[in-house]
Amino acid sequence: MREFFHTTYNEFKLIFRDEGVLLILVFAPIIYATIYSLTYGTQVLRNIPIGVVDNDCTPASRRLANALNAGENAYIAYEPSDMREAERLFFDREIYGIVYIPNGYERDIVGGSGVVVPIYLDASYMLMYRQVFEDAATSIATMNADIEFQYLLAKGAQIPQAEAIVEPVKYASHTLFNPYLGYGSFVMPPVIILILQQTLLIGISMIGGTAREKGLYPKGNILRTIFGKALCYFCIYAVLAFYLLNIHYRLFHYPMNGHAASSAIFISLYLLACIAMSLALSVLFRCRETPLMLLLWCSIPLLMLSGVSFPTSALPEWLQWLAGIFPSTHGTHGFIKLQTMGASIPEIAPEITALSIMIILYFALAYIGFSSIAKKFHNR
């Protein structure tokens, strides 16, 4: 036990005396999480500029334009005189959508022949596309319902009858898990989970590279060395995880639907899996700078493989296998189910099983790697 805690104590000293490792392991998780959270702090895109080309210039067309301008997400920034001017504004990125009201709009509505209102949207930016399309479609649907309602009243229908015909089926919408429909609440839980893994991976690998540069090698019992190091990292990241998933979450109003004890158990398993993988990989690096260059670039691919930006089930099978070897994939799925969706421990059993297997497997690989290094230096 003395050797075990001595290893832990030495690892603490090593971390807090190395400015680079200290920055990666202690400060980087807080800095990255704060910067990303501030970036996505507005949660929902608002005030997206659009243009309306009104070739009809009648009271009916003005009512449609006013309805478009009253939406939550978009507003009419320009009213071009023709489509040529509207296209110029669109390609100059002054507006992100065009609504074209054709000549004869009011005449066709009054005559009951129907009219087509084209909507041109910038789909290169999916978030803007979604917001503008939602506002435009809602405004036009509202106008259609109002026109049909007035038409039925003019035909002699009673108000309850007209309402029943215009809207025969009413729906109630209840947004689950992300009540603000915010991008920050959607993306930040997996980003925080990935930050914990990547900073551990880079920081521990830097320590391993530094040891190889200085000719240091594991001494004494290898298992005690590995678990002594693991205890040090776990203590540091348990504090960081508590801050990020409690205080930070509350500061930025992210969904917290999970039970505290369940979250603590799951995050503990996740941290142990990340630490084990980091220790296993740390033996591969001979220089302290190499992990930073090799591992930093893989953060975005790992975020994509986790199933956040695109469902994992829709990925090619070989990419699904590749995603499965990283704790962040299972950690992301389990944490979103647990903390965002309010699942219980039995409901995330597959993720817990995967992380448990990783803990055993990666600690075994770490033991093999540390033993190999110790044997190599001993033979010298």
mmCIF file of C-alpha atoms in Angstrom:
data_model
loop_
_atom_site.group_PDB
_atom_site.id
_atom_site.type_symbol
_atom_site.label_atom_id
_atom_site.label_comp_id
_atom_site.label_asym_id
_atom_site.label_seq_id
_atom_site.Cartn_x
_atom_site.Cartn_y
_atom_site.Cartn_z
ATOM 1 C CA MET A 1 0.000 0.000 0.000
ATOM 2 C CA ARG A 2 2.926 2.335 0.727
ATOM 3 C CA GLU A 3 4.297 1.765 -2.778
ATOM 4 C CA PHE A 4 0.831 2.201 -4.261
ATOM 5 C CA PHE A 5 0.163 5.570 -2.610
ATOM 6 C CA HIS A 6 3.762 6.661 -3.217
ATOM 7 C CA THR A 7 3.169 6.164 -6.960
ATOM 8 C CA THR A 8 -0.022 8.229 -6.737
ATOM 9 C CA TYR A 9 1.773 10.976 -4.816
ATOM 10 C CA ASN A 10 4.627 11.076 -7.335
ATOM 11 C CA GLU A 11 2.153 11.294 -10.206
ATOM 12 C CA PHE A 12 0.460 14.286 -8.572
ATOM 13 C CA LYS A 13 3.846 15.995 -8.215
ATOM 14 C CA LEU A 14 4.719 15.204 -11.817
ATOM 15 C CA ILE A 15 1.480 16.748 -13.100
ATOM 16 C CA PHE A 16 1.601 19.915 -11.033
ATOM 17 C CA ARG A 17 5.269 20.547 -11.806
ATOM 18 C CA ASP A 18 4.839 20.194 -15.570
ATOM 19 C CA GLU A 19 3.123 23.301 -16.953
ATOM 20 C CA GLY A 20 2.184 21.653 -20.254
ATOM 21 C CA VAL A 21 0.617 18.591 -18.660
ATOM 22 C CA LEU A 22 -1.092 20.744 -16.028
ATOM 23 C CA LEU A 23 -2.646 22.878 -18.760
ATOM 24 C CA ILE A 24 -3.945 19.832 -20.654
ATOM 25 C CA LEU A 25 -5.139 17.722 -17.726
ATOM 26 C CA VAL A 26 -6.517 20.354 -15.348
ATOM 27 C CA PHE A 27 -7.283 23.607 -17.122
ATOM 28 C CA ALA A 28 -8.091 22.509 -20.690
ATOM 29 C CA PRO A 29 -11.382 20.708 -19.798
ATOM 30 C CA ILE A 30 -12.708 23.827 -18.071
ATOM 31 C CA ILE A 31 -11.450 26.207 -20.767
ATOM 32 C CA TYR A 32 -12.822 24.177 -23.685
ATOM 33 C CA ALA A 33 -16.182 23.532 -22.040
ATOM 34 C CA THR A 34 -16.591 27.220 -21.191
ATOM 35 C CA ILE A 35 -15.626 28.473 -24.661
ATOM 36 C CA TYR A 36 -17.951 26.035 -26.432
ATOM 37 C CA SER A 37 -20.806 26.783 -24.028
ATOM 38 C CA LEU A 38 -20.425 30.523 -24.517
ATOM 39 C CA THR A 39 -20.301 30.028 -28.297
ATOM 40 C CA TYR A 40 -23.598 28.111 -28.288
ATOM 41 C CA GLY A 41 -25.087 30.197 -25.481
ATOM 42 C CA THR A 42 -27.860 31.698 -27.604
ATOM 43 C CA GLN A 43 -29.092 28.122 -28.238
ATOM 44 C CA VAL A 44 -31.429 29.051 -31.159
ATOM 45 C CA LEU A 45 -30.765 31.076 -34.310
ATOM 46 C CA ARG A 46 -32.890 34.209 -34.470
ATOM 47 C CA ASN A 47 -33.292 37.251 -36.754
ATOM 48 C CA ILE A 48 -32.250 35.559 -39.990
ATOM 49 C CA PRO A 49 -32.615 38.063 -42.874
ATOM 50 C CA ILE A 50 -34.801 37.113 -45.822
ATOM 51 C CA GLY A 51 -36.143 38.945 -48.861
ATOM 52 C CA VAL A 52 -39.719 39.130 -50.210
ATOM 53 C CA VAL A 53 -40.385 39.863 -53.870
ATOM 54 C CA ASP A 54 -43.992 41.110 -53.965
ATOM 55 C CA ASN A 55 -45.116 41.301 -57.591
ATOM 56 C CA ASP A 56 -48.781 41.560 -56.618
ATOM 57 C CA CYS A 57 -48.703 44.556 -54.236
ATOM 58 C CA THR A 58 -52.229 43.949 -52.947
ATOM 59 C CA PRO A 59 -53.666 43.839 -49.409
ATOM 60 C CA ALA A 60 -53.586 40.031 -49.519
ATOM 61 C CA SER A 61 -49.908 39.922 -50.499
ATOM 62 C CA ARG A 62 -49.072 42.468 -47.791
ATOM 63 C CA ARG A 63 -50.814 40.298 -45.202
ATOM 64 C CA LEU A 64 -48.634 37.368 -46.250
ATOM 65 C CA ALA A 65 -45.500 39.522 -46.043
ATOM 66 C CA ASN A 66 -46.504 40.739 -42.571
ATOM 67 C CA ALA A 67 -47.077 37.159 -41.471
ATOM 68 C CA LEU A 68 -43.602 36.221 -42.679
ATOM 69 C CA ASN A 69 -42.099 39.190 -40.838
ATOM 70 C CA ALA A 70 -43.861 38.232 -37.607
ATOM 71 C CA GLY A 71 -42.092 34.868 -37.327
ATOM 72 C CA GLU A 72 -39.778 34.060 -34.427
ATOM 73 C CA ASN A 73 -36.721 33.153 -36.465
ATOM 74 C CA ALA A 74 -36.652 35.284 -39.637
ATOM 75 C CA TYR A 75 -37.420 38.848 -40.599
ATOM 76 C CA ILE A 76 -37.807 40.687 -43.891
ATOM 77 C CA ALA A 77 -34.574 42.622 -44.369
ATOM 78 C CA TYR A 78 -35.137 43.554 -48.032
ATOM 79 C CA GLU A 79 -38.059 43.836 -50.429
ATOM 80 C CA PRO A 80 -36.366 43.590 -53.848
ATOM 81 C CA SER A 81 -38.256 44.841 -56.875
ATOM 82 C CA ASP A 82 -37.562 41.688 -58.910
ATOM 83 C CA MET A 83 -35.915 38.263 -58.697
ATOM 84 C CA ARG A 84 -32.687 39.488 -60.281
ATOM 85 C CA GLU A 85 -32.091 41.902 -57.415
ATOM 86 C CA ALA A 86 -33.149 39.228 -54.913
ATOM 87 C CA GLU A 87 -30.650 36.764 -56.375
ATOM 88 C CA ARG A 88 -27.871 39.339 -56.087
ATOM 89 C CA LEU A 89 -28.680 39.873 -52.389
ATOM 90 C CA PHE A 90 -28.861 36.099 -51.891
ATOM 91 C CA PHE A 91 -25.466 35.359 -53.431
ATOM 92 C CA ASP A 92 -23.925 38.316 -51.623
ATOM 93 C CA ARG A 93 -25.088 36.650 -48.355
ATOM 94 C CA GLU A 94 -27.228 39.640 -47.448
ATOM 95 C CA ILE A 95 -30.270 37.364 -47.173
ATOM 96 C CA TYR A 96 -30.649 33.592 -46.662
ATOM 97 C CA GLY A 97 -34.047 33.078 -48.227
ATOM 98 C CA ILE A 98 -36.378 34.513 -50.875
ATOM 99 C CA VAL A 99 -40.174 34.384 -50.882
ATOM 100 C CA TYR A 100 -41.683 35.169 -54.293
ATOM 101 C CA ILE A 101 -45.306 36.375 -54.329
ATOM 102 C CA PRO A 102 -46.445 36.173 -57.972
ATOM 103 C CA ASN A 103 -48.594 38.655 -59.830
ATOM 104 C CA GLY A 104 -52.304 37.815 -59.514
ATOM 105 C CA TYR A 105 -51.885 36.355 -56.005
ATOM 106 C CA GLU A 106 -54.987 38.057 -54.566
ATOM 107 C CA ARG A 107 -57.043 37.513 -57.736
ATOM 108 C CA ASP A 108 -56.368 33.776 -57.748
ATOM 109 C CA ILE A 109 -57.140 33.468 -54.041
ATOM 110 C CA VAL A 110 -60.448 35.286 -54.373
ATOM 111 C CA GLY A 111 -61.296 33.263 -57.461
ATOM 112 C CA GLY A 112 -60.570 30.006 -55.641
ATOM 113 C CA SER A 113 -58.134 28.760 -58.281
ATOM 114 C CA GLY A 114 -55.198 28.515 -55.898
ATOM 115 C CA VAL A 115 -51.744 30.009 -56.154
ATOM 116 C CA VAL A 116 -48.157 28.806 -55.779
ATOM 117 C CA VAL A 117 -45.730 30.852 -53.645
ATOM 118 C CA PRO A 118 -42.126 29.704 -54.323
ATOM 119 C CA ILE A 119 -39.653 29.771 -51.448
ATOM 120 C CA TYR A 120 -35.908 29.747 -52.185
ATOM 121 C CA LEU A 121 -33.703 28.818 -49.212
ATOM 122 C CA ASP A 122 -29.981 28.460 -48.539
ATOM 123 C CA ALA A 123 -29.576 24.769 -47.667
ATOM 124 C CA SER A 124 -25.784 25.021 -47.391
ATOM 125 C CA TYR A 125 -26.271 26.063 -43.757
ATOM 126 C CA MET A 126 -28.744 23.533 -42.376
ATOM 127 C CA LEU A 127 -29.558 25.432 -39.186
ATOM 128 C CA MET A 128 -30.516 28.581 -41.098
ATOM 129 C CA TYR A 129 -32.417 26.512 -43.658
ATOM 130 C CA ARG A 130 -34.464 24.839 -40.950
ATOM 131 C CA GLN A 131 -35.328 28.057 -39.144
ATOM 132 C CA VAL A 132 -36.326 30.030 -42.257
ATOM 133 C CA PHE A 133 -38.273 27.135 -43.756
ATOM 134 C CA GLU A 134 -40.162 26.609 -40.489
ATOM 135 C CA ASP A 135 -41.166 30.276 -40.325
ATOM 136 C CA ALA A 136 -42.152 30.475 -44.009
ATOM 137 C CA ALA A 137 -44.113 27.234 -43.993
ATOM 138 C CA THR A 138 -45.921 28.173 -40.773
ATOM 139 C CA SER A 139 -46.845 31.628 -42.083
ATOM 140 C CA ILE A 140 -48.192 30.282 -45.373
ATOM 141 C CA ALA A 141 -50.119 27.506 -43.599
ATOM 142 C CA THR A 142 -51.665 30.077 -41.262
ATOM 143 C CA MET A 143 -52.668 32.260 -44.207
ATOM 144 C CA ASN A 144 -54.194 29.249 -45.983
ATOM 145 C CA ALA A 145 -56.239 28.356 -42.933
ATOM 146 C CA ASP A 146 -57.444 31.940 -42.513
ATOM 147 C CA ILE A 147 -58.440 32.215 -46.173
ATOM 148 C CA GLU A 148 -60.329 28.919 -46.065
ATOM 149 C CA PHE A 149 -62.026 29.946 -42.835
ATOM 150 C CA GLN A 150 -63.225 33.240 -44.337
ATOM 151 C CA TYR A 151 -64.361 31.433 -47.482
ATOM 152 C CA LEU A 152 -66.483 28.992 -45.463
ATOM 153 C CA LEU A 153 -68.047 31.828 -43.457
ATOM 154 C CA ALA A 154 -68.927 33.590 -46.707
ATOM 155 C CA LYS A 155 -70.641 30.402 -47.881
ATOM 156 C CA GLY A 156 -72.871 30.466 -44.801
ATOM 157 C CA ALA A 157 -71.069 28.024 -42.498
ATOM 158 C CA GLN A 158 -71.211 28.571 -38.763
ATOM 159 C CA ILE A 159 -67.988 29.394 -36.903
ATOM 160 C CA PRO A 160 -67.710 25.970 -35.116
ATOM 161 C CA GLN A 161 -68.336 24.187 -38.428
ATOM 162 C CA ALA A 162 -65.768 26.315 -40.239
ATOM 163 C CA GLU A 163 -63.171 25.703 -37.501
ATOM 164 C CA ALA A 164 -63.806 21.947 -37.668
ATOM 165 C CA ILE A 165 -63.366 21.904 -41.440
ATOM 166 C CA VAL A 166 -60.231 24.085 -41.455
ATOM 167 C CA GLU A 167 -58.576 22.104 -38.675
ATOM 168 C CA PRO A 168 -60.292 18.692 -38.417
ATOM 169 C CA VAL A 169 -57.437 17.209 -36.382
ATOM 170 C CA LYS A 170 -55.715 19.276 -33.723
ATOM 171 C CA TYR A 171 -52.340 18.255 -32.397
ATOM 172 C CA ALA A 172 -50.505 19.020 -29.162
ATOM 173 C CA SER A 173 -46.726 19.280 -29.362
ATOM 174 C CA HIS A 174 -44.602 18.404 -26.328
ATOM 175 C CA THR A 175 -40.835 18.823 -26.721
ATOM 176 C CA LEU A 176 -39.021 16.134 -24.730
ATOM 177 C CA PHE A 177 -35.524 16.341 -23.200
ATOM 178 C CA ASN A 178 -34.557 19.623 -24.941
ATOM 179 C CA PRO A 179 -37.397 22.040 -24.145
ATOM 180 C CA TYR A 180 -35.663 25.074 -25.689
ATOM 181 C CA LEU A 181 -34.912 23.192 -28.928
ATOM 182 C CA GLY A 182 -31.455 24.676 -28.436
ATOM 183 C CA TYR A 183 -28.330 23.684 -30.307
ATOM 184 C CA GLY A 184 -26.209 24.092 -27.170
ATOM 185 C CA SER A 185 -28.352 21.665 -25.169
ATOM 186 C CA PHE A 186 -28.084 19.216 -28.056
ATOM 187 C CA VAL A 187 -24.348 19.336 -28.750
ATOM 188 C CA MET A 188 -22.688 20.174 -25.420
ATOM 189 C CA PRO A 189 -23.307 16.884 -23.514
ATOM 190 C CA PRO A 190 -21.351 14.800 -26.077
ATOM 191 C CA VAL A 191 -18.740 17.547 -26.442
ATOM 192 C CA ILE A 192 -18.085 17.549 -22.673
ATOM 193 C CA ILE A 193 -17.815 13.752 -22.665
ATOM 194 C CA LEU A 194 -15.315 13.900 -25.544
ATOM 195 C CA ILE A 195 -13.311 16.675 -23.852
ATOM 196 C CA LEU A 196 -12.811 14.455 -20.800
ATOM 197 C CA GLN A 197 -11.496 11.609 -22.947
ATOM 198 C CA GLN A 198 -9.252 13.671 -25.217
ATOM 199 C CA THR A 199 -7.579 15.686 -22.461
ATOM 200 C CA LEU A 200 -6.896 12.491 -20.507
ATOM 201 C CA LEU A 201 -5.542 10.793 -23.610
ATOM 202 C CA ILE A 202 -3.225 13.664 -24.557
ATOM 203 C CA GLY A 203 -2.113 14.514 -21.008
ATOM 204 C CA ILE A 204 -1.291 10.953 -19.940
ATOM 205 C CA SER A 205 0.447 10.262 -23.248
ATOM 206 C CA MET A 206 2.557 13.407 -22.773
ATOM 207 C CA ILE A 207 3.619 12.083 -19.375
ATOM 208 C CA GLY A 208 4.514 8.746 -20.984
ATOM 209 C CA GLY A 209 6.506 10.472 -23.723
ATOM 210 C CA THR A 210 8.351 12.608 -21.173
ATOM 211 C CA ALA A 211 9.307 9.499 -19.198
ATOM 212 C CA ARG A 212 10.696 7.834 -22.333
ATOM 213 C CA GLU A 213 12.673 10.981 -23.221
ATOM 214 C CA LYS A 214 14.280 11.030 -19.779
ATOM 215 C CA GLY A 215 14.968 7.304 -19.781
ATOM 216 C CA LEU A 216 12.598 6.619 -16.884
ATOM 217 C CA TYR A 217 10.907 3.238 -16.683
ATOM 218 C CA PRO A 218 8.417 1.544 -14.370
ATOM 219 C CA LYS A 219 9.999 0.210 -11.197
ATOM 220 C CA GLY A 220 8.610 -2.193 -8.661
ATOM 221 C CA ASN A 221 5.309 -3.979 -9.063
ATOM 222 C CA ILE A 222 3.766 -3.065 -12.438
ATOM 223 C CA LEU A 223 0.163 -3.446 -11.285
ATOM 224 C CA ARG A 224 0.719 -1.152 -8.321
ATOM 225 C CA THR A 225 2.371 1.368 -10.631
ATOM 226 C CA ILE A 226 -0.525 1.333 -13.098
ATOM 227 C CA PHE A 227 -3.272 1.518 -10.494
ATOM 228 C CA GLY A 228 -1.361 4.143 -8.508
ATOM 229 C CA LYS A 229 -1.194 6.335 -11.595
ATOM 230 C CA ALA A 230 -4.849 5.628 -12.387
ATOM 231 C CA LEU A 231 -5.895 6.728 -8.893
ATOM 232 C CA CYS A 232 -4.179 10.084 -9.388
ATOM 233 C CA TYR A 233 -5.927 10.764 -12.706
ATOM 234 C CA PHE A 234 -9.250 9.539 -11.394
ATOM 235 C CA CYS A 235 -9.101 11.904 -8.407
ATOM 236 C CA ILE A 236 -8.369 14.902 -10.630
ATOM 237 C CA TYR A 237 -11.056 14.073 -13.176
ATOM 238 C CA ALA A 238 -13.654 13.173 -10.589
ATOM 239 C CA VAL A 239 -13.412 16.785 -9.381
ATOM 240 C CA LEU A 240 -13.481 18.127 -12.959
ATOM 241 C CA ALA A 241 -16.458 15.942 -13.870
ATOM 242 C CA PHE A 242 -18.329 17.085 -10.769
ATOM 243 C CA TYR A 243 -17.783 20.708 -11.765
ATOM 244 C CA LEU A 244 -18.660 20.241 -15.451
ATOM 245 C CA LEU A 245 -21.726 18.064 -14.933
ATOM 246 C CA ASN A 246 -23.159 19.961 -11.980
ATOM 247 C CA ILE A 247 -22.007 23.578 -11.669
ATOM 248 C CA HIS A 248 -21.240 24.122 -15.374
ATOM 249 C CA TYR A 249 -24.478 22.416 -16.402
ATOM 250 C CA ARG A 250 -26.492 24.680 -14.124
ATOM 251 C CA LEU A 251 -24.687 27.816 -15.258
ATOM 252 C CA PHE A 252 -25.658 27.177 -18.880
ATOM 253 C CA HIS A 253 -29.055 25.586 -18.186
ATOM 254 C CA TYR A 254 -28.451 22.233 -19.853
ATOM 255 C CA PRO A 255 -30.986 19.441 -19.249
ATOM 256 C CA MET A 256 -30.369 17.583 -15.971
ATOM 257 C CA ASN A 257 -32.935 14.778 -15.902
ATOM 258 C CA GLY A 258 -30.748 11.991 -14.528
ATOM 259 C CA HIS A 259 -30.436 10.718 -10.982
ATOM 260 C CA ALA A 260 -27.256 11.952 -9.283
ATOM 261 C CA ALA A 261 -26.166 8.514 -8.051
ATOM 262 C CA SER A 262 -26.708 6.905 -11.470
ATOM 263 C CA SER A 263 -24.746 9.681 -13.170
ATOM 264 C CA ALA A 264 -21.885 9.310 -10.671
ATOM 265 C CA ILE A 265 -21.668 5.547 -11.261
ATOM 266 C CA PHE A 266 -21.704 5.896 -15.033
ATOM 267 C CA ILE A 267 -19.189 8.749 -15.166
ATOM 268 C CA SER A 268 -16.860 6.818 -12.839
ATOM 269 C CA LEU A 269 -16.893 3.859 -15.228
ATOM 270 C CA TYR A 270 -16.365 6.171 -18.174
ATOM 271 C CA LEU A 271 -13.388 7.914 -16.562
ATOM 272 C CA LEU A 272 -11.798 4.572 -15.662
ATOM 273 C CA ALA A 273 -12.194 3.379 -19.273
ATOM 274 C CA CYS A 274 -10.609 6.601 -20.586
ATOM 275 C CA ILE A 275 -7.743 6.371 -18.077
ATOM 276 C CA ALA A 276 -7.105 2.721 -18.934
ATOM 277 C CA MET A 277 -7.036 3.459 -22.674
ATOM 278 C CA SER A 278 -4.755 6.458 -22.116
ATOM 279 C CA LEU A 279 -2.291 4.412 -20.033
ATOM 280 C CA ALA A 280 -2.283 1.663 -22.658
ATOM 281 C CA LEU A 281 -1.512 4.141 -25.453
ATOM 282 C CA SER A 282 0.984 6.189 -23.446
ATOM 283 C CA VAL A 283 3.646 3.476 -23.789
ATOM 284 C CA LEU A 284 3.703 3.991 -27.577
ATOM 285 C CA PHE A 285 5.106 7.530 -27.484
ATOM 286 C CA ARG A 286 8.822 8.325 -27.245
ATOM 287 C CA CYS A 287 8.485 12.147 -27.233
ATOM 288 C CA ARG A 288 6.182 14.388 -25.232
ATOM 289 C CA GLU A 289 5.122 16.477 -28.260
ATOM 290 C CA THR A 290 4.030 13.501 -30.378
ATOM 291 C CA PRO A 291 0.707 12.833 -28.563
ATOM 292 C CA LEU A 292 -0.381 16.434 -29.052
ATOM 293 C CA MET A 293 0.260 16.237 -32.798
ATOM 294 C CA LEU A 294 -1.234 12.778 -33.320
ATOM 295 C CA LEU A 295 -4.225 12.847 -30.974
ATOM 296 C CA LEU A 296 -5.532 16.410 -31.156
ATOM 297 C CA TRP A 297 -6.715 16.110 -34.764
ATOM 298 C CA CYS A 298 -8.890 13.054 -34.020
ATOM 299 C CA SER A 299 -11.319 14.939 -31.746
ATOM 300 C CA ILE A 300 -13.696 15.939 -34.557
ATOM 301 C CA PRO A 301 -13.751 12.450 -36.172
ATOM 302 C CA LEU A 302 -14.454 10.899 -32.769
ATOM 303 C CA LEU A 303 -17.309 13.344 -32.214
ATOM 304 C CA MET A 304 -18.789 12.306 -35.561
ATOM 305 C CA LEU A 305 -18.284 8.606 -34.823
ATOM 306 C CA SER A 306 -20.092 8.990 -31.501
ATOM 307 C CA GLY A 307 -23.396 9.379 -33.366
ATOM 308 C CA VAL A 308 -24.078 13.000 -32.485
ATOM 309 C CA SER A 309 -23.948 14.563 -35.937
ATOM 310 C CA PHE A 310 -25.109 11.405 -37.755
ATOM 311 C CA PRO A 311 -26.732 8.234 -36.318
ATOM 312 C CA THR A 312 -24.179 5.508 -35.610
ATOM 313 C CA SER A 313 -26.544 2.872 -37.037
ATOM 314 C CA ALA A 314 -26.404 4.642 -40.421
ATOM 315 C CA LEU A 315 -22.594 4.554 -40.581
ATOM 316 C CA PRO A 316 -20.767 1.864 -42.591
ATOM 317 C CA GLU A 317 -20.234 -1.289 -40.581
ATOM 318 C CA TRP A 318 -16.449 -0.888 -40.399
ATOM 319 C CA LEU A 319 -16.883 2.623 -38.983
ATOM 320 C CA GLN A 320 -19.285 1.276 -36.373
ATOM 321 C CA TRP A 321 -16.603 -1.214 -35.299
ATOM 322 C CA LEU A 322 -14.027 1.581 -35.219
ATOM 323 C CA ALA A 323 -16.314 3.780 -33.118
ATOM 324 C CA GLY A 324 -16.875 0.924 -30.681
ATOM 325 C CA ILE A 325 -13.242 0.793 -29.525
ATOM 326 C CA PHE A 326 -13.371 4.302 -28.031
ATOM 327 C CA PRO A 327 -14.980 4.987 -24.648
ATOM 328 C CA SER A 328 -16.377 8.300 -25.949
ATOM 329 C CA THR A 329 -18.845 6.479 -28.231
ATOM 330 C CA HIS A 330 -20.422 4.460 -25.429
ATOM 331 C CA GLY A 331 -19.972 7.299 -22.958
ATOM 332 C CA THR A 332 -21.863 9.711 -25.226
ATOM 333 C CA HIS A 333 -24.782 7.337 -25.784
ATOM 334 C CA GLY A 334 -25.059 6.401 -22.133
ATOM 335 C CA PHE A 335 -24.667 9.920 -20.796
ATOM 336 C CA ILE A 336 -27.301 11.410 -23.126
ATOM 337 C CA LYS A 337 -29.739 8.667 -22.163
ATOM 338 C CA LEU A 338 -28.968 9.124 -18.486
ATOM 339 C CA GLN A 339 -28.592 12.876 -18.022
ATOM 340 C CA THR A 340 -30.661 14.308 -20.876
ATOM 341 C CA MET A 341 -33.390 11.684 -21.254
ATOM 342 C CA GLY A 342 -33.612 10.614 -17.604
ATOM 343 C CA ALA A 343 -32.917 6.902 -18.162
ATOM 344 C CA SER A 344 -32.127 4.535 -15.316
ATOM 345 C CA ILE A 345 -29.066 2.312 -14.864
ATOM 346 C CA PRO A 346 -30.766 -0.829 -16.262
ATOM 347 C CA GLU A 347 -31.726 1.114 -19.385
ATOM 348 C CA ILE A 348 -28.079 1.892 -20.177
ATOM 349 C CA ALA A 349 -26.854 -1.640 -19.461
ATOM 350 C CA PRO A 350 -25.282 -2.060 -22.962
ATOM 351 C CA GLU A 351 -23.137 1.060 -22.486
ATOM 352 C CA ILE A 352 -22.130 0.021 -18.955
ATOM 353 C CA THR A 353 -21.183 -3.445 -20.199
ATOM 354 C CA ALA A 354 -19.087 -1.981 -23.031
ATOM 355 C CA LEU A 355 -17.248 0.396 -20.691
ATOM 356 C CA SER A 356 -16.598 -2.407 -18.174
ATOM 357 C CA ILE A 357 -15.084 -4.588 -20.894
ATOM 358 C CA MET A 358 -12.918 -1.670 -22.006
ATOM 359 C CA ILE A 359 -11.656 -1.102 -18.461
ATOM 360 C CA ILE A 360 -10.481 -4.717 -18.216
ATOM 361 C CA LEU A 361 -9.106 -4.874 -21.741
ATOM 362 C CA TYR A 362 -7.220 -1.559 -21.706
ATOM 363 C CA PHE A 363 -5.772 -2.100 -18.218
ATOM 364 C CA ALA A 364 -4.521 -5.490 -19.447
ATOM 365 C CA LEU A 365 -2.917 -3.810 -22.475
ATOM 366 C CA ALA A 366 -1.412 -1.155 -20.198
ATOM 367 C CA TYR A 367 0.076 -3.908 -18.029
ATOM 368 C CA ILE A 368 1.601 -5.582 -21.084
ATOM 369 C CA GLY A 369 3.003 -2.281 -22.338
ATOM 370 C CA PHE A 370 4.484 -1.176 -18.998
ATOM 371 C CA SER A 371 5.952 -4.663 -18.441
ATOM 372 C CA SER A 372 7.542 -4.579 -21.881
ATOM 373 C CA ILE A 373 9.171 -1.193 -21.224
ATOM 374 C CA ALA A 374 10.413 -2.285 -17.783
ATOM 375 C CA LYS A 375 11.854 -5.496 -19.223
ATOM 376 C CA LYS A 376 13.560 -3.637 -22.073
ATOM 377 C CA PHE A 377 15.277 -1.187 -19.706
ATOM 378 C CA HIS A 378 16.176 -3.971 -17.285
ATOM 379 C CA ASN A 379 17.911 -5.937 -20.039
ATOM 380 C CA ARG A 380 20.007 -2.893 -20.848
#
